Each structure stands twice: as structure tokens, then as C-alpha cells.
Amino acid sequence: MKGYLELRARPFEGTAATPGAVINLLSDTQQKKLRSITTVLECKRRMTIFSQHGEAHFLYVVDKGIIRLSRCAENGHRHILAFMIPGDLFGLPDNGRYVDSAETVSEARLYQIPWQQMQQMMLAEPQLQLTLFTKVMHDFHQAQLRIMHLTKQNTCQRLASFLLDLADGPEFFNQSRHVLKLPVNRFDLADFIGSAPESTARAFAKLESLGLVQRVTSRTIEILDQEGLRSVQRGPYVTGKPNHVHA
Amino acid sequence: MKGYLELRARPFEGTAATPGAVINLLSDTQQKKLRSITTVLECKRRMTIFSQHGEAHFLYVVDKGIIRLSRCAENGHRHILAFMIPGDLFGLPDNGRYVDSAETVSEARLYQIPWQQMQQMMLAEPQLQLTLFTKVMHDFHQAQLRIMHLTKQNTCQRLASFLLDLADGPEFFNQSRHVLKLPVNRFDLADFIGSAPESTARAFAKLESLGLVQRVTSRTIEILDQEGLRSVQRGPYVTGKPNHVHA
DNA sequence: CGCCGACTTGACACCAATCAAGATAAGTGG
DNA sequence: CCACTTATCTTGATTGGTGTCAAGTCGGCG
């Protein structure tokens, strides 16, 4: 049963992801224990796994498909915090409750693990716990990186980041043909990079006019110049700010 | 030795902080162990504790003073990810390295804990580890909340969030006189809420013109209408977006 | 008193959200 | 297979928010 409950460390966002970071660290005995408390869930498209503010009884690991994690503010704004792809873990509670909602974007197969039992297992197996701890630390730092990107990059740069991120793994990118299959529609994409669908379209148009990408269909993007995308992502240098103390 | 290594759970950002969330959960025996491997650090103003990308040998807990955690992008942009106040823990490694820089804003006293030994202690005491795990989960979710705020709120709302957050604890807010003492200057404040110092000043001016706050000095703010600030923070309602599937 | 840094305000340009409309693709029924 | 409807995506025009540069004000300190 290859890949069963294999955790993924590569984050969806952030170029800082190093291949060596792959956690993927459950021993055989740990996997057996886990398997005994795990339920396999088959989900259709557009299905809600759990909702914001609900009691968090389970955590989940993606085996197949795409899940989106989103949060709604009181004023009605929605934001997609992450897309979870196979190997990702989600559903960690905060004060016993989910802080975001999880919905399937496509069909999906999930592993559902009761949090209560997971917690006991973590206490019994400190090494496993440390593994998860490390993963959450990593996710935390990735969230901080996202904060940087969202505040200091414009829509075009954020889109470039997104595309590069997808092109990093083989799941969506055909390396030889340089063709990228987007797993989400424009609305979700826009909510993820923190802008409007229209702005996202404009950003695509700009990257296209720069000769960096080519829209084949709305979900199929040909990457013409990966290095050029990276330089867009970086953006121009900026003069050092005051108050900036360097080591 | 009251309050020694007492962890703080209330995050600096985010109204979602519940008082019950206070972790503060080290048993006496755990505290003794910790103390034996802890070094007390006295720091002057504007001192670098550690730098981004450096090897992460220690983690830190604030006893006194304010620390700012910042990150620099390759293009020179700086962002302040958090201000750490007494009780906060920081310096968690990612692949053995610090992902951000830590500098004292004011004089400070820190507890320095070798990460290597801490890790062993975590393995030996799963309950302690679970405590830290919970804290990191919480910080992670707070970071996600910050992502929401930075993308969906304008400068004025973000400033209101910041002020309300400060006014939440007694450290900086004189509840009876409604006077708030800002622990940081405008540059740091701007870099924290993700805008320029000038925009921050304008945001202050607007809140003042709305009769919600009153600038006594640049570092001393009188809060005139806390509820009004909250409604600014919330912002106007927004019509539901498409693609938004509700439970 | 005068200098200097921190803060504020003004003017301008640019980016992005919004509303509106057109274009393309996908799904449906004849 | 084609006409029709619908959803999705794109483009255009307009408006408001925010970064930037520049100048001005305030306060502390020698």
C-alpha cells in the first residue's frame, strides 16, 4: 500500500521549499497504528468536509484530489488560505474548533483520523508528535512567507508565484511540454492570491504580453519563460528602508 | 519566581483570542527541567537576537521588553511579522535555520533555551511537547487570520485592528483613562500592518476625524470610542461571492 | 537657540476593485 | 448535429485607495 498516509512537506506556496524538507517520516509501526484508527473517505466534487467554527473531531490527510481551505470574515469576505493536494494534512483544531472550512474542488479521497485518538497516539509516540510538530512549524513559517508575498507583491507577482509553485511539482506541470494544468477556476485562484477575478485575468494578460506564458485554454497554461517568471516574482530592487538594522 | 517561563497564548494580532486560550501550562517539574537548560539574556535596545537564515541553536521566551520579528525578501522589502511581548515564544527553526530576524525594540530580558536539548526534553515529556504543539498550531492559525486581514482590510481597518489588539491587554492600555501607549514607532507600525508610514499617519488622521481616537503624542493615543473602532475594523457588509458554498 | 529625527500633510501617479459588457466554453434539449 | 442556455472567463471604463516624492510641523536635546 504505497504512499499510504505519506505526508507532504512541500508547501503549496513559497519558493523556499527545499526537496530535502520532505517530512514523509512515518515508520512502518506508526503507519500500522495510524491505519487502525483511520477511516477512508470518498468525496464528490464540491463537497464540504467541515465548516469554520465547527467542533474539530477529525483531522485529514489527502490521498487524492484537491481540497480548498477557506475562511470567511464577519463582513462576508472569503479568502482561500490553501489548496491541499495529496500528502497534505489539514483540519488541526484551535481551541477544539476548526478555524476554516474545507471543501473539495474535485473528487477526492481522504483519510480521516479522530483527533482524540491522534492526540493519545502523539502522547504515546513522542517521535511521531515531533514529526507533526515540525510539519506545523513549517506550515506556520510558510504562512508567514505568504503574508510577505501578499503585502509586498502586486497581483502580477503573486500570480507568477502561484504558477511557479505549481510548476515546481510534477502533479500539474508537464515538464517536457511546459504545459501547466490549473487545478482550480479563476474565482478560487483570485481568492487565493487575494485579488478579484478580473485582476487575475489582467495579470494573465500582462504575463502573456511579456511573452512569459501562453493561455491555451483558461485551465491550460503554457510556460514559455520560467526564469522570466521568477524575475517578475522577485520584482525590482528597492532602496533600503530606514530602521532597517542588518546583522 | 512567579511567571518564570510562563507562556502567553494571547496573540498580538487577532480578535479571536479567547482568554481561555492561555496555555500557561508548564508543571513545576517541567519548569525545573527547563530552568536547568535555560540561560537568562539581558539585551539593550536595538539589539539583534538572531538573523534570518542563521543556524537555529536556540529558542527564546520573552520575560521583559518587546522584540520584533521581521523578514526581508530578496528584493529588499521588509515586513514585521510580529511583536513579541512577555510570555511569547519565538525562534522556532525551519530546517535548522531561522526564517526571520529578531531584534529588540526596547530593553529586554529573554530566556534562551538550546533547541537541541529542548527537543530531547520534548521527546521525554510528551505532555510538554503537546503544549508547545498546541501553541504553534495557534500561532499558525493566527498567521492565517493575519493573511485575511492584510488582504481584505484597508489601512484604516488594519490600524484599528492593531489598536484594538493592544487595548485588549493591560500591558499598554490604561483601561480607566482610555490611554494607549504605543510600544513601537511609526516605521515599525507601518511595516507590521503592511503599509507605508505616510499611509499610517493618514489612517490615524481619519480615525481621529471620525472621533474614534485622539493623538496626544505620536506614541500616546487616547481611545475615544472602542466600539466604533470595532465597527471600522469589521467594515461594511459585502454581498456574497459566487462559488461560495455554505454548509 | 538651533539642529535633527520623527511624524504629518499635500500632490501626484499607479495599481486594483468595481460595474458593465462582450467573448468563449460547456452543458442541455430538440 | 445544431440551436439554445448558462457558466466561466476576458476586456473596457471608471473610481477610490495607497505608495511615493516633497515639503512642512512638532518635539527633544545639546
PDB file of N, CA, C and O (backbone and C1' of nucleotides) in Angstrom, chain A residues 154-155 195-196 198-199 202, chain C residues 6 15-20:
ATOM      1  N   ASN A 154       2.536  42.719  -6.006  1.00  0.00           N
ATOM      2  CA  ASN A 154       1.313  43.079  -6.704  1.00  0.00           C
ATOM      3  C   ASN A 154       0.690  41.827  -7.320  1.00  0.00           C
ATOM      4  O   ASN A 154       1.256  40.739  -7.254  1.00  0.00           O
ATOM      5  N   THR A 155      -0.458  42.018  -7.951  1.00  0.00           N
ATOM      6  CA  THR A 155      -1.202  40.864  -8.448  1.00  0.00           C
ATOM      7  C   THR A 155      -0.378  40.020  -9.421  1.00  0.00           C
ATOM      8  O   THR A 155      -0.388  38.794  -9.371  1.00  0.00           O
ATOM      9  N   SER A 195      -7.008  38.655  -4.800  1.00  0.00           N
ATOM     10  CA  SER A 195      -7.467  39.745  -5.667  1.00  0.00           C
ATOM     11  C   SER A 195      -8.743  39.333  -6.350  1.00  0.00           C
ATOM     12  O   SER A 195      -9.271  38.257  -6.100  1.00  0.00           O
ATOM     13  N   ALA A 196      -9.256  40.189  -7.222  1.00  0.00           N
ATOM     14  CA  ALA A 196     -10.503  39.904  -7.915  1.00  0.00           C
ATOM     15  C   ALA A 196     -10.225  39.066  -9.159  1.00  0.00           C
ATOM     16  O   ALA A 196      -9.120  39.128  -9.709  1.00  0.00           O
ATOM     17  N   GLU A 198     -11.178  39.541 -12.101  1.00  0.00           N
ATOM     18  CA  GLU A 198     -10.832  40.427 -13.217  1.00  0.00           C
ATOM     19  C   GLU A 198      -9.359  40.804 -13.183  1.00  0.00           C
ATOM     20  O   GLU A 198      -8.683  40.810 -14.210  1.00  0.00           O
ATOM     21  N   SER A 199      -8.876  41.110 -11.993  1.00  0.00           N
ATOM     22  CA  SER A 199      -7.464  41.478 -11.864  1.00  0.00           C
ATOM     23  C   SER A 199      -6.571  40.306 -12.220  1.00  0.00           C
ATOM     24  O   SER A 199      -5.508  40.481 -12.828  1.00  0.00           O
ATOM     25  N   ARG A 202      -6.346  40.106 -15.897  1.00  0.00           N
ATOM     26  CA  ARG A 202      -5.431  41.149 -16.371  1.00  0.00           C
ATOM     27  C   ARG A 202      -3.980  40.743 -16.144  1.00  0.00           C
ATOM     28  O   ARG A 202      -3.110  40.983 -17.002  1.00  0.00           O
TER      29      ARG A 202
ATOM     30  P    DA C   6      14.546  58.740  13.700  1.00  0.00           P
ATOM     31  O5'  DA C   6      13.067  59.212  14.047  1.00  0.00           O
ATOM     32  C5'  DA C   6      12.715  59.435  15.399  1.00  0.00           C
ATOM     33  C4'  DA C   6      11.331  60.037  15.454  1.00  0.00           C
ATOM     34  C3'  DA C   6      10.278  59.242  14.692  1.00  0.00           C
ATOM     35  O3'  DA C   6       9.156  59.029  15.536  1.00  0.00           O
ATOM     36  C1'  DA C   6      10.274  61.509  13.999  1.00  0.00           C
ATOM     37  P    DC C  15       1.440  50.505 -12.147  1.00  0.00           P
ATOM     38  O5'  DC C  15       0.713  49.452 -11.208  1.00  0.00           O
ATOM     39  C5'  DC C  15       0.987  49.456  -9.812  1.00  0.00           C
ATOM     40  C4'  DC C  15      -0.283  49.166  -9.034  1.00  0.00           C
ATOM     41  C3'  DC C  15      -1.073  47.973  -9.567  1.00  0.00           C
ATOM     42  O3'  DC C  15      -1.164  47.004  -8.537  1.00  0.00           O
ATOM     43  C1'  DC C  15      -2.498  49.850  -9.143  1.00  0.00           C
ATOM     44  P    DA C  16      -1.757  45.567  -8.846  1.00  0.00           P
ATOM     45  O5'  DA C  16      -3.276  45.688  -8.381  1.00  0.00           O
ATOM     46  C5'  DA C  16      -3.540  46.151  -7.078  1.00  0.00           C
ATOM     47  C4'  DA C  16      -5.019  46.432  -6.900  1.00  0.00           C
ATOM     48  C3'  DA C  16      -5.945  45.318  -7.402  1.00  0.00           C
ATOM     49  O3'  DA C  16      -6.981  45.151  -6.461  1.00  0.00           O
ATOM     50  C1'  DA C  16      -6.564  47.356  -8.363  1.00  0.00           C
ATOM     51  P    DA C  17      -7.886  43.879  -6.482  1.00  0.00           P
ATOM     52  O5'  DA C  17      -9.343  44.455  -6.151  1.00  0.00           O
ATOM     53  C5'  DA C  17      -9.481  45.344  -5.057  1.00  0.00           C
ATOM     54  C4'  DA C  17     -10.809  46.078  -5.144  1.00  0.00           C
ATOM     55  C3'  DA C  17     -12.012  45.194  -5.483  1.00  0.00           C
ATOM     56  O3'  DA C  17     -13.138  45.597  -4.710  1.00  0.00           O
ATOM     57  C1'  DA C  17     -11.732  46.863  -7.157  1.00  0.00           C
ATOM     58  P    DT C  18     -14.493  44.783  -4.844  1.00  0.00           P
ATOM     59  O5'  DT C  18     -15.364  45.596  -5.898  1.00  0.00           O
ATOM     60  C5'  DT C  18     -15.592  46.992  -5.697  1.00  0.00           C
ATOM     61  C4'  DT C  18     -16.256  47.583  -6.924  1.00  0.00           C
ATOM     62  C3'  DT C  18     -17.399  46.738  -7.489  1.00  0.00           C
ATOM     63  O3'  DT C  18     -18.614  47.447  -7.335  1.00  0.00           O
ATOM     64  C1'  DT C  18     -15.953  47.544  -9.212  1.00  0.00           C
ATOM     65  P    DC C  19     -20.007  46.727  -7.520  1.00  0.00           P
ATOM     66  O5'  DC C  19     -20.467  47.206  -8.976  1.00  0.00           O
ATOM     67  C5'  DC C  19     -20.481  48.598  -9.274  1.00  0.00           C
ATOM     68  C4'  DC C  19     -20.580  48.826 -10.771  1.00  0.00           C
ATOM     69  C3'  DC C  19     -21.653  47.977 -11.472  1.00  0.00           C
ATOM     70  O3'  DC C  19     -22.489  48.820 -12.248  1.00  0.00           O
ATOM     71  C1'  DC C  19     -19.567  47.794 -12.590  1.00  0.00           C
ATOM     72  P    DA C  20     -23.759  48.264 -12.997  1.00  0.00           P
ATOM     73  O5'  DA C  20     -23.244  48.015 -14.475  1.00  0.00           O
ATOM     74  C5'  DA C  20     -22.594  49.068 -15.181  1.00  0.00           C
ATOM     75  C4'  DA C  20     -22.051  48.571 -16.501  1.00  0.00           C
ATOM     76  C3'  DA C  20     -22.992  47.623 -17.261  1.00  0.00           C
ATOM     77  O3'  DA C  20     -23.203  48.099 -18.583  1.00  0.00           O
ATOM     78  C1'  DA C  20     -20.799  46.726 -17.145  1.00  0.00           C
TER      79       DA C  20
END
